mmCIF file of C-alpha atoms in Angstrom:
data_model
loop_
_atom_site.group_PDB
_atom_site.id
_atom_site.type_symbol
_atom_site.label_atom_id
_atom_site.label_comp_id
_atom_site.label_asym_id
_atom_site.label_seq_id
_atom_site.Cartn_x
_atom_site.Cartn_y
_atom_site.Cartn_z
ATOM 1 C CA MET A 733 -27.348 27.979 31.844
ATOM 2 C CA LYS A 734 -25.856 31.023 33.536
ATOM 3 C CA PRO A 735 -23.662 33.337 31.492
ATOM 4 C CA TYR A 736 -20.648 32.238 33.618
ATOM 5 C CA ALA A 737 -21.315 28.545 32.891
ATOM 6 C CA THR A 738 -18.951 26.861 30.288
ATOM 7 C CA ASP A 739 -20.664 26.697 26.935
ATOM 8 C CA PRO A 740 -19.709 23.677 24.743
ATOM 9 C CA ALA A 741 -20.381 25.746 21.673
ATOM 10 C CA ALA A 742 -17.575 28.158 22.795
ATOM 11 C CA SER A 743 -15.077 25.436 23.719
ATOM 12 C CA ARG A 744 -11.424 25.981 22.844
ATOM 13 C CA GLY A 745 -11.670 22.753 21.015
ATOM 14 C CA ARG A 746 -9.584 19.546 21.058
ATOM 15 C CA ARG A 747 -5.800 19.112 20.329
ATOM 16 C CA PHE A 748 -6.648 17.069 17.238
ATOM 17 C CA ALA A 749 -9.494 18.420 15.097
ATOM 18 C CA GLU A 750 -12.589 16.178 14.723
ATOM 19 C CA ALA A 751 -15.875 16.574 12.990
ATOM 20 C CA PRO A 752 -18.714 17.504 15.435
ATOM 21 C CA SER A 753 -21.276 14.862 16.501
ATOM 22 C CA ALA A 754 -24.773 15.038 15.211
ATOM 23 C CA THR A 755 -26.213 13.953 18.549
ATOM 24 C CA ARG A 756 -23.837 15.187 21.301
ATOM 25 C CA ASP A 757 -22.106 18.376 22.128
ATOM 26 C CA ALA A 758 -18.461 18.476 23.061
ATOM 27 C CA PHE A 759 -18.717 17.869 26.764
ATOM 28 C CA GLN A 760 -21.294 15.016 26.295
ATOM 29 C CA ARG A 761 -18.766 13.322 24.060
ATOM 30 C CA ASP A 762 -16.040 13.792 26.635
ATOM 31 C CA ARG A 763 -18.166 12.229 29.271
ATOM 32 C CA ASP A 764 -18.911 9.272 27.043
ATOM 33 C CA ARG A 765 -15.310 8.766 26.094
ATOM 34 C CA ILE A 766 -14.302 8.641 29.771
ATOM 35 C CA VAL A 767 -16.993 6.156 30.617
ATOM 36 C CA HIS A 768 -15.968 3.820 27.745
ATOM 37 C CA CYS A 769 -12.195 4.015 28.343
ATOM 38 C CA SER A 770 -10.106 1.263 29.851
ATOM 39 C CA ALA A 771 -8.856 3.260 32.726
ATOM 40 C CA PHE A 772 -12.361 3.956 33.901
ATOM 41 C CA ARG A 773 -13.313 0.274 33.952
ATOM 42 C CA ARG A 774 -10.153 -0.559 35.909
ATOM 43 C CA LEU A 775 -11.452 1.669 38.754
ATOM 44 C CA ARG A 776 -13.779 -1.155 39.737
ATOM 45 C CA ASP A 777 -10.761 -3.090 41.134
ATOM 46 C CA LYS A 778 -8.809 -0.147 42.609
ATOM 47 C CA THR A 779 -8.697 0.525 46.400
ATOM 48 C CA GLN A 780 -10.578 3.420 47.883
ATOM 49 C CA VAL A 781 -9.692 2.763 51.556
ATOM 50 C CA PHE A 782 -10.081 -0.972 51.902
ATOM 51 C CA VAL A 783 -8.132 -3.314 49.610
ATOM 52 C CA ALA A 784 -10.588 -4.998 47.377
ATOM 53 C CA PRO A 785 -10.317 -8.490 48.949
ATOM 54 C CA ASP A 786 -11.511 -7.030 52.260
ATOM 55 C CA GLY A 787 -15.185 -7.116 51.342
ATOM 56 C CA ASP A 788 -17.638 -6.661 48.458
ATOM 57 C CA HIS A 789 -19.758 -4.021 50.129
ATOM 58 C CA PHE A 790 -17.071 -1.413 50.539
ATOM 59 C CA ARG A 791 -16.382 1.379 48.065
ATOM 60 C CA VAL A 792 -13.822 1.306 45.449
ATOM 61 C CA ARG A 793 -12.544 3.891 43.050
ATOM 62 C CA LEU A 794 -15.267 3.268 40.562
ATOM 63 C CA THR A 795 -18.209 3.522 43.003
ATOM 64 C CA HIS A 796 -16.645 6.596 44.545
ATOM 65 C CA SER A 797 -16.291 8.257 41.145
ATOM 66 C CA LEU A 798 -19.969 7.572 40.388
ATOM 67 C CA GLU A 799 -21.023 8.993 43.725
ATOM 68 C CA VAL A 800 -18.931 12.096 43.143
ATOM 69 C CA ALA A 801 -20.555 12.556 39.705
ATOM 70 C CA GLN A 802 -24.025 12.281 41.145
ATOM 71 C CA ILE A 803 -23.414 14.950 43.835
ATOM 72 C CA ALA A 804 -21.503 17.197 41.318
ATOM 73 C CA ARG A 805 -24.243 17.008 38.698
ATOM 74 C CA ALA A 806 -26.951 17.976 41.177
ATOM 75 C CA VAL A 807 -24.898 20.917 42.432
ATOM 76 C CA ALA A 808 -24.147 22.046 38.858
ATOM 77 C CA ARG A 809 -27.861 21.926 38.006
ATOM 78 C CA ALA A 810 -28.770 23.991 41.022
ATOM 79 C CA LEU A 811 -26.130 26.639 40.107
ATOM 80 C CA GLY A 812 -26.991 26.748 36.439
ATOM 81 C CA LEU A 813 -23.733 25.347 35.219
ATOM 82 C CA ASN A 814 -22.886 22.844 32.541
ATOM 83 C CA GLU A 815 -23.854 19.500 33.870
ATOM 84 C CA ASP A 816 -22.072 17.323 31.314
ATOM 85 C CA LEU A 817 -18.723 19.045 31.732
ATOM 86 C CA THR A 818 -19.104 18.793 35.578
ATOM 87 C CA GLU A 819 -19.971 15.108 35.262
ATOM 88 C CA ALA A 820 -16.952 14.447 32.979
ATOM 89 C CA CYS A 821 -14.604 16.035 35.407
ATOM 90 C CA ALA A 822 -16.103 14.112 38.330
ATOM 91 C CA LEU A 823 -16.066 10.722 36.589
ATOM 92 C CA ALA A 824 -12.411 11.074 35.472
ATOM 93 C CA HIS A 825 -10.887 12.740 38.543
ATOM 94 C CA ASP A 826 -9.482 9.482 39.971
ATOM 95 C CA LEU A 827 -8.295 7.750 36.811
ATOM 96 C CA GLY A 828 -4.599 8.242 37.669
ATOM 97 C CA HIS A 829 -4.698 6.454 40.987
ATOM 98 C CA PRO A 830 -2.346 3.416 41.161
ATOM 99 C CA PRO A 831 -3.289 0.129 42.923
ATOM 100 C CA PHE A 832 -3.727 0.067 46.668
ATOM 101 C CA GLY A 833 -4.829 3.555 47.227
ATOM 102 C CA HIS A 834 -2.529 6.066 48.904
ATOM 103 C CA SER A 835 -0.115 3.375 50.026
ATOM 104 C CA GLY A 836 0.435 2.345 46.357
ATOM 105 C CA GLU A 837 0.859 6.024 45.377
ATOM 106 C CA ASP A 838 3.433 6.672 48.154
ATOM 107 C CA ALA A 839 5.389 3.622 46.990
ATOM 108 C CA LEU A 840 5.307 4.627 43.325
ATOM 109 C CA GLU A 841 6.219 8.240 44.206
ATOM 110 C CA ALA A 842 9.191 7.055 46.138
ATOM 111 C CA ALA A 843 10.264 4.578 43.434
ATOM 112 C CA MET A 844 10.073 7.330 40.657
ATOM 113 C CA ALA A 845 11.575 10.007 42.743
ATOM 114 C CA PRO A 846 14.867 9.868 40.686
ATOM 115 C CA PHE A 847 12.839 10.178 37.526
ATOM 116 C CA GLY A 848 10.587 13.132 38.431
ATOM 117 C CA GLY A 849 8.227 11.446 40.889
ATOM 118 C CA PHE A 850 4.600 10.458 40.548
ATOM 119 C CA ASP A 851 1.410 12.367 41.130
ATOM 120 C CA HIS A 852 -2.081 10.823 40.580
ATOM 121 C CA ASN A 853 -3.589 14.133 39.353
ATOM 122 C CA ALA A 854 -0.965 14.572 36.681
ATOM 123 C CA GLN A 855 -1.369 10.840 35.844
ATOM 124 C CA THR A 856 -4.991 11.402 35.229
ATOM 125 C CA VAL A 857 -4.184 14.055 32.616
ATOM 126 C CA ARG A 858 -1.446 11.800 31.194
ATOM 127 C CA ILE A 859 -3.986 8.970 30.689
ATOM 128 C CA VAL A 860 -6.538 11.135 28.933
ATOM 129 C CA THR A 861 -3.950 12.883 26.736
ATOM 130 C CA ARG A 862 -1.550 10.047 25.988
ATOM 131 C CA LEU A 863 -1.902 6.641 27.485
ATOM 132 C CA GLU A 864 -5.350 5.642 26.418
ATOM 133 C CA GLN A 865 -5.170 4.296 22.839
ATOM 134 C CA ARG A 866 -8.612 3.707 21.600
ATOM 135 C CA TYR A 867 -8.509 5.860 18.505
ATOM 136 C CA PRO A 868 -6.496 5.220 15.336
ATOM 137 C CA GLY A 869 -5.847 8.949 14.716
ATOM 138 C CA PHE A 870 -4.340 10.102 18.015
ATOM 139 C CA ASP A 871 -3.219 8.944 21.465
ATOM 140 C CA GLY A 872 -5.338 9.689 24.475
ATOM 141 C CA LEU A 873 -9.039 10.501 24.335
ATOM 142 C CA ASN A 874 -8.606 13.847 22.691
ATOM 143 C CA LEU A 875 -10.961 15.534 25.202
ATOM 144 C CA SER A 876 -11.999 19.107 24.983
ATOM 145 C CA TRP A 877 -9.705 21.733 26.431
ATOM 146 C CA GLU A 878 -12.070 22.623 29.187
ATOM 147 C CA THR A 879 -12.302 19.054 30.464
ATOM 148 C CA ILE A 880 -8.615 18.528 30.497
ATOM 149 C CA GLU A 881 -8.239 21.932 32.224
ATOM 150 C CA GLY A 882 -10.708 20.765 34.867
ATOM 151 C CA LEU A 883 -8.881 17.536 35.466
ATOM 152 C CA ALA A 884 -5.528 19.427 35.711
ATOM 153 C CA LYS A 885 -6.735 22.230 37.986
ATOM 154 C CA HIS A 886 -9.781 20.867 39.918
ATOM 155 C CA ASN A 887 -7.907 21.659 43.171
ATOM 156 C CA GLY A 888 -7.011 25.110 41.933
ATOM 157 C CA PRO A 889 -4.115 26.698 40.017
ATOM 158 C CA VAL A 890 -0.997 24.668 39.535
ATOM 159 C CA VAL A 891 2.093 26.860 40.150
ATOM 160 C CA ALA A 892 4.650 23.976 40.167
ATOM 161 C CA PRO A 893 3.556 21.376 37.786
ATOM 162 C CA THR A 894 5.139 17.979 37.787
ATOM 163 C CA TRP A 895 6.892 16.561 34.714
ATOM 164 C CA ALA A 896 3.702 14.727 33.629
ATOM 165 C CA LEU A 897 1.542 17.827 33.816
ATOM 166 C CA SER A 898 4.189 19.983 32.204
ATOM 167 C CA GLU A 899 4.436 17.575 29.294
ATOM 168 C CA ALA A 900 0.611 17.711 28.766
ATOM 169 C CA ASP A 901 0.684 21.494 29.119
ATOM 170 C CA THR A 902 3.419 21.824 26.500
ATOM 171 C CA GLY A 903 1.417 19.846 23.949
ATOM 172 C CA PHE A 904 -1.913 21.574 24.711
ATOM 173 C CA PRO A 905 -1.423 24.728 26.964
ATOM 174 C CA LEU A 906 -3.894 24.625 29.875
ATOM 175 C CA ASP A 907 -3.355 28.123 31.560
ATOM 176 C CA LEU A 908 -2.150 26.281 34.691
ATOM 177 C CA ALA A 909 -1.754 29.490 36.740
ATOM 178 C CA THR A 910 -5.362 30.457 36.635
ATOM 179 C CA TRP A 911 -8.498 29.052 38.379
ATOM 180 C CA PRO A 912 -10.555 26.623 36.385
ATOM 181 C CA GLY A 913 -14.224 27.098 35.454
ATOM 182 C CA LEU A 914 -17.013 26.574 37.999
ATOM 183 C CA GLU A 915 -17.684 23.130 36.785
ATOM 184 C CA ALA A 916 -14.275 21.798 37.786
ATOM 185 C CA GLN A 917 -14.527 23.617 41.104
ATOM 186 C CA VAL A 918 -17.928 21.859 41.734
ATOM 187 C CA ALA A 919 -16.401 18.502 40.895
ATOM 188 C CA ALA A 920 -13.645 19.078 43.436
ATOM 189 C CA ALA A 921 -16.108 20.032 46.241
ATOM 190 C CA ALA A 922 -18.311 16.985 45.348
ATOM 191 C CA ASP A 923 -15.217 14.854 45.839
ATOM 192 C CA ASP A 924 -14.708 16.131 49.339
ATOM 193 C CA ILE A 925 -18.349 15.692 50.230
ATOM 194 C CA ALA A 926 -18.460 12.102 48.832
ATOM 195 C CA TYR A 927 -15.313 10.687 50.369
ATOM 196 C CA ASP A 928 -15.884 12.172 53.819
ATOM 197 C CA ASN A 929 -19.326 10.863 54.141
ATOM 198 C CA HIS A 930 -18.915 7.554 52.401
ATOM 199 C CA ASP A 931 -15.721 6.772 54.195
ATOM 200 C CA LEU A 932 -17.667 7.331 57.328
ATOM 201 C CA ASP A 933 -20.323 4.851 56.151
ATOM 202 C CA ASP A 934 -17.670 2.243 55.188
ATOM 203 C CA GLY A 935 -15.834 2.675 58.451
ATOM 204 C CA LEU A 936 -19.000 2.052 60.513
ATOM 205 C CA ARG A 937 -19.913 -0.985 58.361
ATOM 206 C CA ALA A 938 -16.357 -2.405 58.907
ATOM 207 C CA GLY A 939 -16.594 -1.933 62.703
ATOM 208 C CA LEU A 940 -13.543 0.348 62.775
ATOM 209 C CA PHE A 941 -15.519 2.586 65.022
ATOM 210 C CA THR A 942 -19.139 3.058 66.416
ATOM 211 C CA ILE A 943 -21.719 5.804 66.333
ATOM 212 C CA ASP A 944 -20.838 6.524 69.878
ATOM 213 C CA ASP A 945 -17.279 7.258 68.743
ATOM 214 C CA VAL A 946 -18.061 9.404 65.779
ATOM 215 C CA VAL A 947 -20.644 11.590 67.456
ATOM 216 C CA ALA A 948 -17.588 13.154 69.290
ATOM 217 C CA VAL A 949 -17.500 15.240 66.063
ATOM 218 C CA PRO A 950 -20.030 18.076 66.740
ATOM 219 C CA PHE A 951 -21.334 18.193 63.171
ATOM 220 C CA VAL A 952 -22.048 14.484 63.233
ATOM 221 C CA ALA A 953 -23.612 14.603 66.653
ATOM 222 C CA ASP A 954 -25.966 17.358 65.486
ATOM 223 C CA CYS A 955 -26.921 15.271 62.284
ATOM 224 C CA TRP A 956 -27.370 12.060 64.391
ATOM 225 C CA ALA A 957 -29.708 14.034 66.823
ATOM 226 C CA ALA A 958 -31.777 15.141 63.926
ATOM 227 C CA VAL A 959 -32.017 11.652 62.462
ATOM 228 C CA THR A 960 -32.915 9.953 65.684
ATOM 229 C CA ALA A 961 -35.580 12.667 66.405
ATOM 230 C CA ARG A 962 -37.027 12.108 62.912
ATOM 231 C CA PHE A 963 -37.260 8.319 63.379
ATOM 232 C CA PRO A 964 -37.935 7.779 67.071
ATOM 233 C CA GLY A 965 -39.409 4.364 66.582
ATOM 234 C CA VAL A 966 -36.298 2.825 64.827
ATOM 235 C CA ALA A 967 -34.208 1.134 67.514
ATOM 236 C CA ALA A 968 -31.676 -0.540 65.166
ATOM 237 C CA ARG A 969 -28.856 1.985 64.623
ATOM 238 C CA ARG A 970 -27.616 0.273 61.439
ATOM 239 C CA ARG A 971 -30.912 1.351 59.844
ATOM 240 C CA LEU A 972 -30.311 4.913 60.768
ATOM 241 C CA VAL A 973 -26.697 5.149 59.489
ATOM 242 C CA PRO A 974 -27.694 5.559 55.741
ATOM 243 C CA GLU A 975 -30.037 8.393 56.930
ATOM 244 C CA LEU A 976 -27.187 9.943 58.911
ATOM 245 C CA VAL A 977 -24.986 9.931 55.680
ATOM 246 C CA ARG A 978 -27.867 11.585 53.770
ATOM 247 C CA GLU A 979 -28.384 14.179 56.394
ATOM 248 C CA GLN A 980 -24.753 15.146 56.299
ATOM 249 C CA ILE A 981 -24.464 15.223 52.626
ATOM 250 C CA GLY A 982 -27.581 17.276 52.393
ATOM 251 C CA ARG A 983 -26.312 19.787 54.928
ATOM 252 C CA MET A 984 -22.949 20.000 53.138
ATOM 253 C CA VAL A 985 -24.613 20.496 49.771
ATOM 254 C CA ASP A 986 -26.927 23.207 51.036
ATOM 255 C CA ASP A 987 -24.127 25.061 52.630
ATOM 256 C CA LEU A 988 -22.037 24.739 49.418
ATOM 257 C CA LEU A 989 -24.856 26.127 47.378
ATOM 258 C CA ALA A 990 -25.580 29.033 49.667
ATOM 259 C CA THR A 991 -21.947 30.039 50.094
ATOM 260 C CA SER A 992 -21.125 29.617 46.351
ATOM 261 C CA ARG A 993 -24.082 31.672 45.304
ATOM 262 C CA ALA A 994 -22.898 34.465 47.593
ATOM 263 C CA ARG A 995 -19.384 34.303 46.365
ATOM 264 C CA ILE A 996 -20.595 34.269 42.677
ATOM 265 C CA ALA A 997 -22.902 37.262 43.393
ATOM 266 C CA ALA A 998 -19.960 39.253 44.996
ATOM 267 C CA VAL A 999 -17.813 38.754 41.914
ATOM 268 C CA ALA A 1000 -20.708 39.071 39.410
ATOM 269 C CA PRO A 1001 -18.940 37.228 36.609
ATOM 270 C CA SER A 1002 -20.470 37.609 33.164
ATOM 271 C CA SER A 1003 -18.361 34.891 31.562
ATOM 272 C CA VAL A 1004 -16.037 31.950 32.268
ATOM 273 C CA ALA A 1005 -13.097 34.270 31.775
ATOM 274 C CA ASP A 1006 -14.314 36.404 34.686
ATOM 275 C CA VAL A 1007 -14.493 33.168 36.769
ATOM 276 C CA ARG A 1008 -10.816 32.380 35.856
ATOM 277 C CA ALA A 1009 -9.788 35.881 36.631
ATOM 278 C CA ALA A 1010 -11.434 36.031 40.036
ATOM 279 C CA GLY A 1011 -8.250 34.981 41.680
ATOM 280 C CA HIS A 1012 -9.933 32.663 44.152
ATOM 281 C CA ALA A 1013 -12.390 29.788 44.363
ATOM 282 C CA LEU A 1014 -16.010 30.772 43.896
ATOM 283 C CA ILE A 1015 -17.254 27.297 44.817
ATOM 284 C CA GLY A 1016 -16.782 26.377 48.482
ATOM 285 C CA PHE A 1017 -18.089 25.927 51.996
ATOM 286 C CA SER A 1018 -18.747 28.599 54.581
ATOM 287 C CA ASP A 1019 -16.123 28.938 57.239
ATOM 288 C CA GLY A 1020 -18.358 27.064 59.735
ATOM 289 C CA MET A 1021 -18.955 24.131 57.440
ATOM 290 C CA ALA A 1022 -15.247 24.000 56.314
ATOM 291 C CA ALA A 1023 -14.380 23.640 59.999
ATOM 292 C CA SER A 1024 -16.976 20.912 60.414
ATOM 293 C CA ALA A 1025 -15.628 19.041 57.404
ATOM 294 C CA GLY A 1026 -12.093 19.488 58.749
ATOM 295 C CA ALA A 1027 -13.082 17.924 62.201
ATOM 296 C CA LEU A 1028 -14.690 14.976 60.301
ATOM 297 C CA LYS A 1029 -11.539 14.463 58.198
ATOM 298 C CA HIS A 1030 -9.462 14.552 61.335
ATOM 299 C CA PHE A 1031 -11.604 11.820 62.909
ATOM 300 C CA LEU A 1032 -11.378 9.660 59.894
ATOM 301 C CA ARG A 1033 -7.638 10.202 59.560
ATOM 302 C CA THR A 1034 -7.036 9.123 63.158
ATOM 303 C CA ARG A 1035 -9.768 6.472 63.590
ATOM 304 C CA MET A 1036 -10.070 4.964 60.137
ATOM 305 C CA TYR A 1037 -7.080 5.568 57.736
ATOM 306 C CA THR A 1038 -4.567 4.720 60.437
ATOM 307 C CA HIS A 1039 -6.641 1.955 62.076
ATOM 308 C CA PRO A 1040 -4.663 -1.277 62.566
ATOM 309 C CA GLU A 1041 -6.992 -3.229 60.287
ATOM 310 C CA VAL A 1042 -6.286 -0.726 57.490
ATOM 311 C CA ALA A 1043 -2.586 -0.056 58.389
ATOM 312 C CA ARG A 1044 -1.689 -3.728 58.404
ATOM 313 C CA LEU A 1045 -2.140 -3.844 54.681
ATOM 314 C CA ARG A 1046 -0.058 -0.655 54.113
ATOM 315 C CA ASP A 1047 3.314 -2.297 54.279
ATOM 316 C CA PRO A 1048 2.452 -5.281 51.965
ATOM 317 C CA ALA A 1049 0.990 -2.837 49.500
ATOM 318 C CA VAL A 1050 4.151 -0.692 49.478
ATOM 319 C CA GLU A 1051 6.269 -3.853 49.180
ATOM 320 C CA ILE A 1052 4.273 -5.001 46.160
ATOM 321 C CA VAL A 1053 4.337 -1.755 44.230
ATOM 322 C CA ALA A 1054 7.918 -1.046 45.093
ATOM 323 C CA GLY A 1055 8.984 -4.621 44.219
ATOM 324 C CA LEU A 1056 7.168 -4.584 40.896
ATOM 325 C CA PHE A 1057 8.862 -1.251 39.967
ATOM 326 C CA ALA A 1058 12.334 -2.456 40.852
ATOM 327 C CA ALA A 1059 11.820 -5.755 38.970
ATOM 328 C CA PHE A 1060 10.517 -4.203 35.749
ATOM 329 C CA ASP A 1061 13.033 -1.356 35.867
ATOM 330 C CA ALA A 1062 15.887 -3.763 36.268
ATOM 331 C CA ASP A 1063 14.545 -6.218 33.609
ATOM 332 C CA PRO A 1064 12.047 -4.726 31.115
ATOM 333 C CA ASP A 1065 11.984 -8.029 29.354
ATOM 334 C CA ARG A 1066 9.556 -9.138 32.174
ATOM 335 C CA LEU A 1067 7.032 -6.504 30.953
ATOM 336 C CA PRO A 1068 4.064 -7.805 28.751
ATOM 337 C CA PRO A 1069 5.024 -7.715 25.034
ATOM 338 C CA ARG A 1070 2.913 -4.638 24.232
ATOM 339 C CA TRP A 1071 4.769 -2.617 26.921
ATOM 340 C CA GLN A 1072 8.163 -4.082 25.790
ATOM 341 C CA ALA A 1073 7.453 -2.990 22.259
ATOM 342 C CA THR A 1074 6.917 0.675 23.280
ATOM 343 C CA LEU A 1075 9.692 0.875 25.828
ATOM 344 C CA PRO A 1076 11.770 4.069 25.519
ATOM 345 C CA ALA A 1077 15.539 3.683 25.050
ATOM 346 C CA ALA A 1078 16.646 6.370 27.482
ATOM 347 C CA GLU A 1079 15.971 7.568 31.022
ATOM 348 C CA PRO A 1080 13.872 9.097 32.561
ATOM 349 C CA GLU A 1081 11.347 8.124 29.909
ATOM 350 C CA ARG A 1082 12.228 4.340 30.365
ATOM 351 C CA ALA A 1083 11.395 4.423 34.072
ATOM 352 C CA ARG A 1084 8.262 6.591 33.490
ATOM 353 C CA HIS A 1085 7.054 3.967 31.124
ATOM 354 C CA VAL A 1086 7.399 1.373 33.855
ATOM 355 C CA GLY A 1087 5.613 3.745 36.155
ATOM 356 C CA ASP A 1088 2.786 4.061 33.618
ATOM 357 C CA PHE A 1089 2.368 0.307 33.538
ATOM 358 C CA ILE A 1090 2.257 -0.074 37.308
ATOM 359 C CA ALA A 1091 -0.043 3.007 37.857
ATOM 360 C CA GLY A 1092 -2.540 1.355 35.525
ATOM 361 C CA MET A 1093 -2.819 -1.910 37.408
ATOM 362 C CA THR A 1094 -5.699 -2.930 39.521
ATOM 363 C CA ASP A 1095 -5.140 -4.316 42.950
ATOM 364 C CA ARG A 1096 -5.793 -7.854 41.789
ATOM 365 C CA TYR A 1097 -3.614 -7.512 38.724
ATOM 366 C CA ALA A 1098 -0.752 -6.160 40.778
ATOM 367 C CA LEU A 1099 -1.046 -9.136 43.136
ATOM 368 C CA ARG A 1100 -0.939 -11.524 40.201
ATOM 369 C CA GLU A 1101 1.975 -9.796 38.550
ATOM 370 C CA TYR A 1102 3.933 -9.863 41.885
ATOM 371 C CA ALA A 1103 3.301 -13.648 41.988
ATOM 372 C CA ARG A 1104 4.439 -14.085 38.390
ATOM 373 C CA VAL A 1105 7.541 -11.912 38.532
ATOM 374 C CA ILE A 1106 8.751 -11.999 42.146
ATOM 375 C CA GLY A 1107 7.102 -14.713 44.142
ATOM 376 C CA PRO A 1108 4.660 -15.262 47.089
ATOM 377 C CA SER A 1109 2.610 -12.262 47.944
ATOM 378 C CA PRO A 1110 3.206 -10.403 51.154
ATOM 379 C CA MET A 1111 -0.448 -9.400 51.214
ATOM 380 C CA PRO A 1112 -2.422 -11.330 53.883
ATOM 381 C CA GLY A 1113 -4.502 -14.031 52.276
ATOM 382 C CA TYR A 1114 -2.531 -13.960 49.026
#
């Protein structure tokens, strides 16, 4: 590894001391704990863009997280960084998402506004530091400092932490005002690469738009021209779409590597401390690729995320999440016994406890709970 990579042997440790493993270093253990935790398994039934009942071929939070981890690990290897820490940050980055994607998050944020609000990044940290209860000696997963730092700051320094992140920071200070190590920065860039390209793939599969529509984006048009020139005998466009996605991901990764290497060389860090002190991200796209990625995001926002077939599920999703919060907040006796047993007596902790319960739900479990507690579901088909 490069001298500016994060060395597990030099980790700042865990909040609760544990004996070292004979077979795995600190970050390998973190990755394994994430993969084995309940919150990670629940990602298989949490919406990425399409609500789970809309089709078995579309991505969900779990498959997205695995795709992010694959891209992130490849980039980390090419840059000489710690692959295991990078993978741990990538696998865990979406653990805090509530059911029904951004619609569910908007509804939960609005419901919890009087109690400090809700943020899925902070909720991820809350899950790994407190809510997972798989070990008898402590709450949370007791991950290494560097892994928790990466989850808290993978989008950069946090200057105004929410209550959940402040709580975690108080218990185990995370230096929130500084940039994270390069491994977390790589995980964040891989997230962008994965969801831009795979959402494009899902949108084409769903018929929300066509290749003729999306080639209005110059970057996509250039990649499509390269693909069709490479396979002139393939007439079926659907056979070329996966190759288009590969072409786009490859170009983005190549640009990310070239730009990041140049930024690293300009700063010449000799340690992770130098990376944190750089004052800006060292992992990122060139200006040209950033503009191309921005244009693709704009297309997806206008032609996919707000498409009538996607938008028609937004109001029902908001109604379900808001309805569940209101019902459990008004009458906590409706909570499952384990959640009743640990219900705090005072606000805002009491409402935050209800928020934790709802945020952990899968789409399908939220639908079942709504039917149990409130009545017929507003979700089409349920």
